[in-house]
Each structure stands twice: as structure tokens, then as C-alpha cells.
Amino acid sequence: MPNSPRPTAVILTALALEYTAVRDHLTDREELVHEDGTRVEYGRLDGTDCTVAVAELGEGAVNSAALTTQIISWLRPQAVLFVGVAGSLKDDVGIGDVVIGTKVYGIHGGKQTPQGFLVRPEAWPGSNALVQAARSAVRDMPDVRSHFKPIAAGDVVLADSRSEIARHLREHYNDAAAIEMEGSGAAHAAHLNGQLDAIVIRGISDRANAGKRRADAGGSQKQAAEQAASVAVAVLRKHRPRKGASSGHADPEEGPHRRGDDTGTTYGGDHIDFRGGTFHGPVVGKRQG
């Protein structure tokens, strides 16, 4: 990490054009490289104290989950946003609109039986703090037509509205307004961390039907990515990290303390202090020295 506060937020993307749309909003950029080769670009939002790292992960939920987990552990942000393009699942959600994910569905879970496929849905809600920040932000964005709706995520590019997977979505995920590939992986990684605000924001680039190739060729992906990026940046300008979230500077009260250290801690016995942290279940440790 540079000699700067760790990023307020990480914005994750799958495609190069999505990455570029976010990157264009950052100033004072520098590239950071993890020891295994994963790269992010770190910069600032003008007029704010907000620092952002943007990453291009590639396509797919498995890839998204693995790299999101790594990036969270590496950069320790306060919020994670997955931002990019998606296909519309609703007649009233048009190309260029932006869907802010109130939740993300993982659409492939289920059990195949002689009686048919029994759905076993998974869902990850968008952070209330980020959803509320988005509601506030888009009120001042008259050029953005926004929808606060669930988003379906699965390892499939949907380009046939009459296909079996399209029927499956209409029947079992009827409130989903958009379909994409990576949001469930990122949302699950953020959920397992337990201390992050997370949300998925998608610009609509096609209608998930046979016209997808024609829409993409007409520049709809670039338009949708730029709309999604503008909403994501507006959300971060509104967002207030949860109370007690670290700004990235060293905290003299962070981490375990023993009696007699320079923080003035006066606990007796074998004591471990997790002030400002979150943990569940018993803590087992070994004292040395």
C-alpha cells in the first residue's frame, strides 16, 4: 500500500470498458500490485476525502468471489461496489437505465427431481447504508433513470428471451430487473467478511434477447457502463462509513493489548482486547513472552 489511507471503497468491474468508465472519475491515480500479481488502480474523488481502488476482475462468479476475497483482505476497504453492465429482464427497464441491486440472487441453486427442478435460492441484500446513499444520490441525477430492484446473477450470457433459463428466471426470480454474471460472487465474499457495506450497480446494455449483439455493436455497453459508473461515484460522495470504521490510519487501540502497554490498558490476567472489531464464538489463543 502507498503512504496513504487505505481506500474508502473498492469498485470492482469485470470488463475493460467498465473499468475505464470508473477510472475516468479518479484523480492522482497510481497502480498497486499484490504479491501474486493482482492489480488495482488507486485514486481520489475530486472534492472529497474519498479514496477508491478500482479493479478489473474478468468474467464469472467464481473468479469474482475469489478475487474479491483477496482484494478485501489486501486493501481492507470500508465498502465494496460491483459496477458494470447487465441485461434487462423487464419491459420497463430500458437500455441506458441503471439498476441498483436491493439484493442479488444466485440463480443456479436447486435440486433436480423426477417431478422437476426444485429451486434453492440464494440471495445477498445490498447494504442499507449504500442503498440509502444511492436513493439520495439519484434524486440529483435527472439524466439517470434508476431502478431499485433485485439483480439475478449466474454464469450465463442470456441472449434469448424464449430460452429455458429465461423461463426459469420469470418463474422463480420474477422480481429481478436485470441479469449479470459476477454480482453474486462479490456479494458473497463481502458477506463472509462481515464488516463491509456492499452493493451491485448495473447499467442496462441490452434486453437479454436476440437483439443483444446488435445493441452491443451500437455502443450500448459503453453507454451503460458510463451510467453505472456515474451512479457509483455519486453513491460514494453520499456514503458515510459506519461508526467506528477505520479511516486507514494506524489506530492506537486496534489489535490485542496486554497489561502495561502504551495504551494505558489495565486489564489483568491473560486478556485479549478486540476493541472496534467483530467476532463470533470463542477465541482461543496462546500467550508467549
Short mmCIF file of C-alpha atoms in Angstrom, two decimals:
data_model
loop_
_atom_site.label_atom_id
_atom_site.label_comp_id
_atom_site.label_asym_id
_atom_site.label_seq_id
_atom_site.Cartn_x
_atom_site.Cartn_y
_atom_site.Cartn_z
CA MET A 1 0.00 0.00 0.00
CA PRO A 2 1.14 3.59 -0.58
CA ASN A 3 1.73 6.02 2.27
CA SER A 4 -1.94 6.99 2.06
CA PRO A 5 -5.07 5.97 3.94
CA ARG A 6 -6.37 2.65 2.75
CA PRO A 7 -9.21 3.06 0.24
CA THR A 8 -12.61 4.15 1.42
CA ALA A 9 -14.06 1.83 -1.21
CA VAL A 10 -13.12 -0.74 -3.80
CA ILE A 11 -15.04 -0.65 -7.09
CA LEU A 12 -14.88 -3.98 -8.90
CA THR A 13 -15.55 -4.48 -12.61
CA ALA A 14 -15.49 -7.42 -15.00
CA LEU A 15 -14.81 -5.76 -18.37
CA ALA A 16 -12.24 -3.27 -19.62
CA LEU A 17 -14.87 -0.73 -20.67
CA GLU A 18 -16.44 -0.90 -17.19
CA TYR A 19 -13.03 -0.34 -15.61
CA THR A 20 -12.34 2.65 -17.87
CA ALA A 21 -15.72 4.22 -17.05
CA VAL A 22 -14.89 4.15 -13.32
CA ARG A 23 -11.21 5.08 -13.76
CA ASP A 24 -12.16 8.29 -15.58
CA HIS A 25 -13.68 9.63 -12.34
CA LEU A 26 -10.44 9.25 -10.32
CA THR A 27 -7.56 11.66 -9.95
CA ASP A 28 -4.00 11.21 -8.64
CA ARG A 29 -4.06 7.61 -9.78
CA GLU A 30 -1.36 5.05 -9.05
CA GLU A 31 -1.21 1.33 -9.71
CA LEU A 32 -0.80 -1.12 -6.84
CA VAL A 33 0.30 -4.72 -7.38
CA HIS A 34 -0.37 -7.56 -4.97
CA GLU A 35 2.43 -10.08 -4.44
CA ASP A 36 0.54 -12.64 -6.56
CA GLY A 37 0.14 -10.17 -9.45
CA THR A 38 -3.40 -8.86 -8.90
CA ARG A 39 -3.53 -5.17 -9.82
CA VAL A 40 -5.71 -2.26 -8.77
CA GLU A 41 -5.57 1.43 -9.54
CA TYR A 42 -5.82 3.73 -6.54
CA GLY A 43 -7.08 7.32 -6.77
CA ARG A 44 -9.26 10.04 -5.29
CA LEU A 45 -12.65 11.55 -5.97
CA ASP A 46 -12.27 15.28 -6.51
CA GLY A 47 -13.75 17.46 -3.80
CA THR A 48 -13.99 14.63 -1.26
CA ASP A 49 -11.86 12.73 1.21
CA CYS A 50 -12.92 9.52 -0.54
CA THR A 51 -10.17 7.26 -1.89
CA VAL A 52 -11.05 4.47 -4.30
CA ALA A 53 -9.31 1.39 -5.69
CA VAL A 54 -10.70 0.05 -8.96
CA ALA A 55 -10.04 -3.47 -10.25
CA GLU A 56 -10.84 -5.38 -13.43
CA LEU A 57 -11.51 -8.99 -12.42
CA GLY A 58 -12.74 -10.64 -15.61
CA GLU A 59 -15.97 -12.55 -16.07
CA GLY A 60 -17.71 -15.12 -13.88
CA ALA A 61 -18.95 -15.54 -10.31
CA VAL A 62 -16.22 -17.94 -9.14
CA ASN A 63 -13.48 -15.61 -10.34
CA SER A 64 -15.30 -12.66 -8.78
CA ALA A 65 -15.65 -14.36 -5.39
CA ALA A 66 -12.01 -15.41 -5.21
CA LEU A 67 -10.52 -12.09 -6.27
CA THR A 68 -12.97 -10.04 -4.18
CA THR A 69 -11.94 -12.03 -1.12
CA GLN A 70 -8.27 -11.42 -1.88
CA ILE A 71 -8.71 -7.70 -2.54
CA ILE A 72 -10.75 -7.19 0.64
CA SER A 73 -8.05 -8.90 2.69
CA TRP A 74 -5.31 -6.91 0.97
CA LEU A 75 -6.80 -3.40 0.93
CA ARG A 76 -9.28 -3.61 3.84
CA PRO A 77 -11.80 -1.11 2.38
CA GLN A 78 -14.91 0.17 4.11
CA ALA A 79 -17.20 -0.56 1.14
CA VAL A 80 -17.25 -2.74 -1.96
CA LEU A 81 -19.21 -1.93 -5.11
CA PHE A 82 -19.50 -4.16 -8.17
CA VAL A 83 -20.21 -1.88 -11.12
CA GLY A 84 -20.83 -2.67 -14.77
CA VAL A 85 -23.36 -3.67 -17.41
CA ALA A 86 -26.28 -6.09 -17.41
CA GLY A 87 -29.24 -7.30 -19.46
CA SER A 88 -32.75 -6.15 -18.69
CA LEU A 89 -35.40 -8.64 -17.56
CA LYS A 90 -38.29 -6.15 -17.51
CA ASP A 91 -40.09 -4.26 -20.27
CA ASP A 92 -39.93 -1.01 -18.30
CA VAL A 93 -36.16 -1.25 -17.65
CA GLY A 94 -34.59 0.11 -20.80
CA ILE A 95 -31.13 0.36 -22.32
CA GLY A 96 -29.16 3.09 -20.52
CA ASP A 97 -31.15 2.71 -17.30
CA VAL A 98 -29.31 1.85 -14.06
CA VAL A 99 -30.38 -0.90 -11.67
CA ILE A 100 -29.24 -0.54 -8.06
CA GLY A 101 -29.35 -4.00 -6.53
CA THR A 102 -31.54 -4.15 -3.43
CA LYS A 103 -30.41 -7.77 -3.40
CA VAL A 104 -28.53 -10.17 -5.64
CA TYR A 105 -29.82 -13.64 -6.46
CA GLY A 106 -27.59 -16.62 -7.18
CA ILE A 107 -29.83 -18.34 -9.73
CA HIS A 108 -28.31 -21.80 -10.20
CA GLY A 109 -29.00 -23.43 -6.83
CA GLY A 110 -31.54 -26.25 -6.78
CA LYS A 111 -32.32 -29.95 -6.86
CA GLN A 112 -33.31 -31.93 -9.95
CA THR A 113 -36.06 -34.46 -9.16
CA PRO A 114 -38.36 -36.69 -11.25
CA GLN A 115 -41.03 -34.08 -10.57
CA GLY A 116 -38.88 -31.27 -11.94
CA PHE A 117 -36.28 -28.76 -10.82
CA LEU A 118 -36.78 -27.54 -7.25
CA VAL A 119 -35.21 -24.13 -6.76
CA ARG A 120 -32.99 -23.45 -3.75
CA PRO A 121 -32.44 -19.71 -3.98
CA GLU A 122 -29.54 -17.78 -2.51
CA ALA A 123 -29.74 -14.02 -2.03
CA TRP A 124 -27.49 -11.30 -0.62
CA PRO A 125 -29.10 -7.95 0.26
CA GLY A 126 -27.43 -4.70 -0.71
CA SER A 127 -26.10 -2.73 2.24
CA ASN A 128 -28.82 -0.47 3.67
CA ALA A 129 -26.30 2.37 4.01
CA LEU A 130 -25.31 2.16 0.33
CA VAL A 131 -28.87 1.66 -0.92
CA GLN A 132 -29.94 4.74 1.04
CA ALA A 133 -26.96 6.70 -0.28
CA ALA A 134 -27.97 5.65 -3.81
CA ARG A 135 -31.58 6.75 -3.29
CA SER A 136 -30.31 10.14 -2.18
CA ALA A 137 -27.75 10.42 -4.98
CA VAL A 138 -30.04 9.65 -7.92
CA ARG A 139 -32.52 12.33 -6.86
CA ASP A 140 -29.97 14.84 -8.11
CA MET A 141 -29.23 12.94 -11.33
CA PRO A 142 -32.05 13.85 -13.76
CA ASP A 143 -30.22 12.23 -16.68
CA VAL A 144 -30.22 8.82 -14.99
CA ARG A 145 -33.30 6.60 -15.00
CA SER A 146 -32.78 4.35 -11.98
CA HIS A 147 -34.50 1.27 -10.58
CA PHE A 148 -34.07 -0.14 -7.07
CA LYS A 149 -34.68 -3.81 -7.77
CA PRO A 150 -33.15 -7.27 -7.27
CA ILE A 151 -30.48 -8.42 -9.73
CA ALA A 152 -30.08 -12.02 -10.92
CA ALA A 153 -26.53 -13.37 -11.23
CA GLY A 154 -25.45 -16.55 -12.93
CA ASP A 155 -22.71 -17.94 -15.14
CA VAL A 156 -24.69 -17.43 -18.32
CA VAL A 157 -24.91 -14.77 -21.02
CA LEU A 158 -28.64 -14.51 -21.74
CA ALA A 159 -29.39 -13.64 -25.38
CA ASP A 160 -32.70 -15.50 -25.86
CA SER A 161 -35.80 -14.32 -24.02
CA ARG A 162 -37.64 -17.53 -25.01
CA SER A 163 -35.00 -19.89 -23.61
CA GLU A 164 -35.40 -22.27 -20.69
CA ILE A 165 -33.19 -20.11 -18.46
CA ALA A 166 -35.34 -17.06 -19.28
CA ARG A 167 -38.46 -19.02 -18.32
CA HIS A 168 -36.71 -20.14 -15.13
CA LEU A 169 -36.00 -16.53 -14.21
CA ARG A 170 -39.55 -15.39 -14.89
CA GLU A 171 -40.98 -18.21 -12.79
CA HIS A 172 -38.60 -18.26 -9.82
CA TYR A 173 -36.95 -14.81 -9.74
CA ASN A 174 -39.83 -12.75 -11.05
CA ASP A 175 -38.87 -9.54 -9.24
CA ALA A 176 -35.34 -9.46 -10.72
CA ALA A 177 -34.89 -6.50 -13.07
CA ALA A 178 -31.51 -7.40 -14.57
CA ILE A 179 -29.19 -10.34 -15.17
CA GLU A 180 -25.39 -10.37 -14.97
CA MET A 181 -22.57 -12.78 -14.09
CA GLU A 182 -20.39 -11.56 -11.21
CA GLY A 183 -22.51 -9.88 -8.53
CA SER A 184 -23.27 -12.99 -6.51
CA GLY A 185 -19.56 -13.83 -6.12
CA ALA A 186 -18.65 -10.35 -4.92
CA ALA A 187 -21.69 -10.13 -2.65
CA HIS A 188 -20.90 -13.48 -1.04
CA ALA A 189 -17.27 -12.51 -0.42
CA ALA A 190 -18.38 -9.24 1.22
CA HIS A 191 -20.97 -11.10 3.31
CA LEU A 192 -18.36 -13.54 4.64
CA ASN A 193 -16.15 -10.64 5.67
CA GLY A 194 -18.95 -9.42 7.95
CA GLN A 195 -17.72 -5.81 8.28
CA LEU A 196 -18.32 -4.32 4.84
CA ASP A 197 -21.01 -2.33 3.12
CA ALA A 198 -21.55 -3.81 -0.34
CA ILE A 199 -23.80 -3.20 -3.34
CA VAL A 200 -24.11 -4.10 -7.02
CA ILE A 201 -24.85 -1.32 -9.54
CA ARG A 202 -25.54 -2.22 -13.18
CA GLY A 203 -26.21 -0.18 -16.30
CA ILE A 204 -28.53 -1.83 -18.81
CA SER A 205 -26.80 -2.54 -22.12
CA ASP A 206 -29.30 -4.95 -23.74
CA ARG A 207 -32.64 -6.64 -23.21
CA ALA A 208 -31.25 -10.16 -22.72
CA ASN A 209 -32.79 -11.27 -26.00
CA ALA A 210 -31.80 -11.98 -29.59
CA GLY A 211 -31.06 -8.29 -30.12
CA LYS A 212 -28.13 -8.34 -27.68
CA ARG A 213 -25.40 -8.48 -30.34
CA ARG A 214 -26.95 -5.62 -32.27
CA ALA A 215 -27.29 -3.49 -29.12
CA ASP A 216 -23.67 -4.17 -28.11
CA ALA A 217 -22.46 -3.28 -31.61
CA GLY A 218 -24.31 0.02 -31.37
CA GLY A 219 -22.30 1.16 -28.35
CA SER A 220 -24.84 0.33 -25.66
CA GLN A 221 -22.27 -1.31 -23.38
CA LYS A 222 -20.13 1.82 -23.21
CA GLN A 223 -23.18 3.99 -22.50
CA ALA A 224 -24.44 1.60 -19.81
CA ALA A 225 -21.01 1.34 -18.17
CA GLU A 226 -20.67 5.11 -18.01
CA GLN A 227 -24.13 5.48 -16.46
CA ALA A 228 -23.40 2.83 -13.84
CA ALA A 229 -20.02 4.41 -13.02
CA SER A 230 -21.57 7.86 -12.59
CA VAL A 231 -24.13 6.46 -10.14
CA ALA A 232 -21.46 4.53 -8.23
CA VAL A 233 -19.33 7.67 -7.83
CA ALA A 234 -22.38 9.67 -6.72
CA VAL A 235 -23.15 6.98 -4.13
CA LEU A 236 -19.63 7.22 -2.69
CA ARG A 237 -19.93 11.00 -2.47
CA LYS A 238 -23.03 10.49 -0.31
CA HIS A 239 -21.89 7.46 1.69
CA ARG A 240 -20.90 7.81 5.32
CA PRO A 241 -18.94 4.79 6.62
CA ARG A 242 -20.43 3.08 9.63
CA LYS A 243 -19.47 4.42 13.04
CA GLY A 244 -16.14 3.04 14.17
CA ALA A 245 -14.96 2.17 10.65
CA SER A 246 -11.28 2.85 10.28
CA SER A 247 -10.07 5.62 8.01
CA GLY A 248 -6.96 3.62 7.24
CA HIS A 249 -4.63 5.40 9.66
CA ALA A 250 -2.96 3.38 12.38
CA ASP A 251 -5.28 3.13 15.37
CA PRO A 252 -3.52 3.00 18.75
CA GLU A 253 -6.43 0.96 20.10
CA GLU A 254 -6.50 -1.53 17.25
CA GLY A 255 -5.37 -5.08 17.85
CA PRO A 256 -4.66 -7.11 21.00
CA HIS A 257 -3.23 -5.33 24.05
CA ARG A 258 -1.59 -6.60 27.24
CA ARG A 259 -1.37 -5.00 30.63
CA GLY A 260 1.29 -2.33 30.81
CA ASP A 261 1.47 -1.42 27.12
CA ASP A 262 1.50 2.19 25.91
CA THR A 263 -2.28 2.41 25.50
CA GLY A 264 -2.82 2.51 29.25
CA THR A 265 -4.70 -0.76 29.27
CA THR A 266 -5.04 -2.03 32.86
CA TYR A 267 -6.67 -5.41 32.35
CA GLY A 268 -5.28 -8.19 34.50
CA GLY A 269 -4.58 -11.81 33.66
CA ASP A 270 -4.38 -13.21 30.16
CA HIS A 271 -6.52 -10.70 28.29
CA ILE A 272 -7.04 -10.05 24.60
CA ASP A 273 -8.78 -6.81 23.63
CA PHE A 274 -10.71 -6.66 20.35
CA ARG A 275 -11.91 -3.08 20.61
CA GLY A 276 -13.52 -1.91 17.35
CA GLY A 277 -13.58 -5.47 15.98
CA THR A 278 -16.30 -8.01 15.34
CA PHE A 279 -16.02 -11.69 16.17
CA HIS A 280 -18.34 -14.61 16.77
CA GLY A 281 -17.85 -17.62 19.02
CA PRO A 282 -14.98 -18.49 21.35
CA VAL A 283 -11.48 -17.09 20.98
CA VAL A 284 -8.57 -19.44 21.55
CA GLY A 285 -5.06 -18.11 21.94
CA LYS A 286 -1.59 -18.91 23.19
CA ARG A 287 0.39 -16.42 25.24
CA GLN A 288 4.10 -16.19 24.59
CA GLY A 289 6.77 -14.00 26.16
#
